[in-house]
Amino acid sequence: MDFFTTFTSEEACERYLIQTRFPEGMPCLKCGKKDFYPRLKNRRAYQCKSCKFFNRPTAGTIFHRTHTPLLQWFVALFLVAFDKRGLSALLLSEELGLKYETAWAMLSRMRHAMAKRDAAYKLCGYVEIDEMFIGAPSEAKKRGRGTEKTPVLVAVSYTPIDGKEEVTGFAKLQIVDAIDEKIVVMFVKAHVEPGATVRTDGLSVYPSLERHGYKHDREPIKRRKAHLVLPHVHTFISNLRSFVQGTHHGLSETHLQQYLDEFCYRFNRRHRRSEMFDRLLRACLEQEELPYSALVG
């Protein structure tokens, strides 16, 4: 209810956007001064009193040049931020009375912003790594390793605590062309800090990590159940499958990485749900403008 009593109009949303993006006051993009004439009536622009340059507070963000009102954008951000199951473009279009293409583009831009923010962080300490496969099974084809589904590498950090259960930390996901030694090493270097202890199953592609500055804790599955060997990764994968099948009823490979980025972003901030709207808004304000052609390409 706090959200809907705070954002009651387009003007309220614009003021909040400016305060969030420029907490010390919006500067003129041309001269740097912070003194403006009142907002133009028909455009989201403010003229600088010093150099007369017209400044748009949404310039350089995903909100620039949008034909969708900020109020609808803010409601969409709120729904995406607080629904841990995620939101499909079809449901968002129905909830906000938007065309499906508009809702899809809004969600796609948010996912780009989520990915950019998460890319600034790496996993550290103790990390579990495994692989999963996403997609519809081909008829008469085998499952798991060797399947024609899309392979995805999964990394989840954890914290060992003496005498207690390990605590799950943060996660990274990346679709890959294949599960081989070279690709695994590239994935770990991109997403895990050097010196971390990496726990894996007995697959032969993982031992080479020791030559690249990582400690390898090899736990061959053999006759044990996989979720007991790599508990954090497999709990995460189980939740991810629910997201893929429950919210989106399956995903194609075309934009799969975007959906994985969204799931990771929300998972990595699961303990800060009260901050999720502001965090997502700031991420969107840092993401440059993306034309529709770039989204569908």
Tab-separated table of N, CA and C in Angstrom, residues 123 126-130 154-158 166 197-200 229-234:
chain	number	residue	atom	x	y	z
A	123	LEU	N	31.488	-14.381	-7.617
A	123	LEU	CA	31.345	-15.254	-6.465
A	123	LEU	C	32.712	-15.447	-5.817
A	126	TYR	N	33.611	-20.096	-1.165
A	126	TYR	CA	33.292	-21.486	-1.505
A	126	TYR	C	32.168	-21.487	-2.537
A	127	VAL	N	32.363	-22.255	-3.598
A	127	VAL	CA	31.412	-22.231	-4.710
A	127	VAL	C	31.164	-23.649	-5.215
A	128	GLU	N	29.896	-23.991	-5.417
A	128	GLU	CA	29.515	-25.243	-6.070
A	128	GLU	C	29.226	-24.966	-7.536
A	129	ILE	N	29.667	-25.877	-8.408
A	129	ILE	CA	29.419	-25.719	-9.840
A	129	ILE	C	28.897	-27.040	-10.411
A	130	ASP	N	27.881	-26.921	-11.225
A	130	ASP	CA	27.321	-28.084	-11.911
A	130	ASP	C	26.689	-27.593	-13.203
A	154	VAL	N	25.979	-23.686	-13.919
A	154	VAL	CA	25.396	-23.115	-12.703
A	154	VAL	C	26.458	-23.040	-11.621
A	155	ALA	N	26.586	-21.889	-11.001
A	155	ALA	CA	27.517	-21.716	-9.878
A	155	ALA	C	26.776	-21.065	-8.723
A	156	VAL	N	26.926	-21.638	-7.532
A	156	VAL	CA	26.276	-21.096	-6.328
A	156	VAL	C	27.304	-21.051	-5.204
A	157	SER	N	27.473	-19.887	-4.605
A	157	SER	CA	28.417	-19.771	-3.488
A	157	SER	C	27.742	-20.214	-2.194
A	158	TYR	N	28.560	-20.573	-1.212
A	158	TYR	CA	28.024	-20.984	0.083
A	158	TYR	C	29.058	-20.664	1.168
A	166	GLU	N	25.655	-25.519	5.992
A	166	GLU	CA	26.218	-24.466	5.150
A	166	GLU	C	25.112	-23.498	4.717
A	197	THR	N	37.382	-21.863	-3.409
A	197	THR	CA	37.296	-23.320	-3.388
A	197	THR	C	36.080	-23.749	-4.184
A	198	VAL	N	36.299	-24.514	-5.244
A	198	VAL	CA	35.216	-24.917	-6.137
A	198	VAL	C	34.883	-26.387	-5.905
A	199	ARG	N	33.646	-26.639	-5.518
A	199	ARG	CA	33.192	-28.017	-5.275
A	199	ARG	C	32.378	-28.491	-6.482
A	200	THR	N	32.767	-29.653	-7.023
A	200	THR	CA	32.086	-30.188	-8.199
A	200	THR	C	31.855	-31.686	-8.024
A	229	VAL	N	25.507	-34.379	-2.750
A	229	VAL	CA	26.882	-34.008	-3.059
A	229	VAL	C	26.993	-32.511	-3.299
A	230	LEU	N	26.047	-31.960	-4.059
A	230	LEU	CA	26.027	-30.528	-4.388
A	230	LEU	C	24.669	-29.944	-3.986
A	231	PRO	N	24.420	-29.807	-2.691
A	231	PRO	CA	23.085	-29.417	-2.225
A	231	PRO	C	22.646	-28.016	-2.645
A	232	HIS	N	23.563	-27.054	-2.644
A	232	HIS	CA	23.186	-25.673	-2.944
A	232	HIS	C	22.825	-25.503	-4.414
A	233	VAL	N	23.644	-26.086	-5.290
A	233	VAL	CA	23.369	-26.015	-6.723
A	233	VAL	C	22.054	-26.700	-7.057
A	234	HIS	N	21.808	-27.862	-6.476
A	234	HIS	CA	20.615	-28.610	-6.860
A	234	HIS	C	19.332	-28.002	-6.297
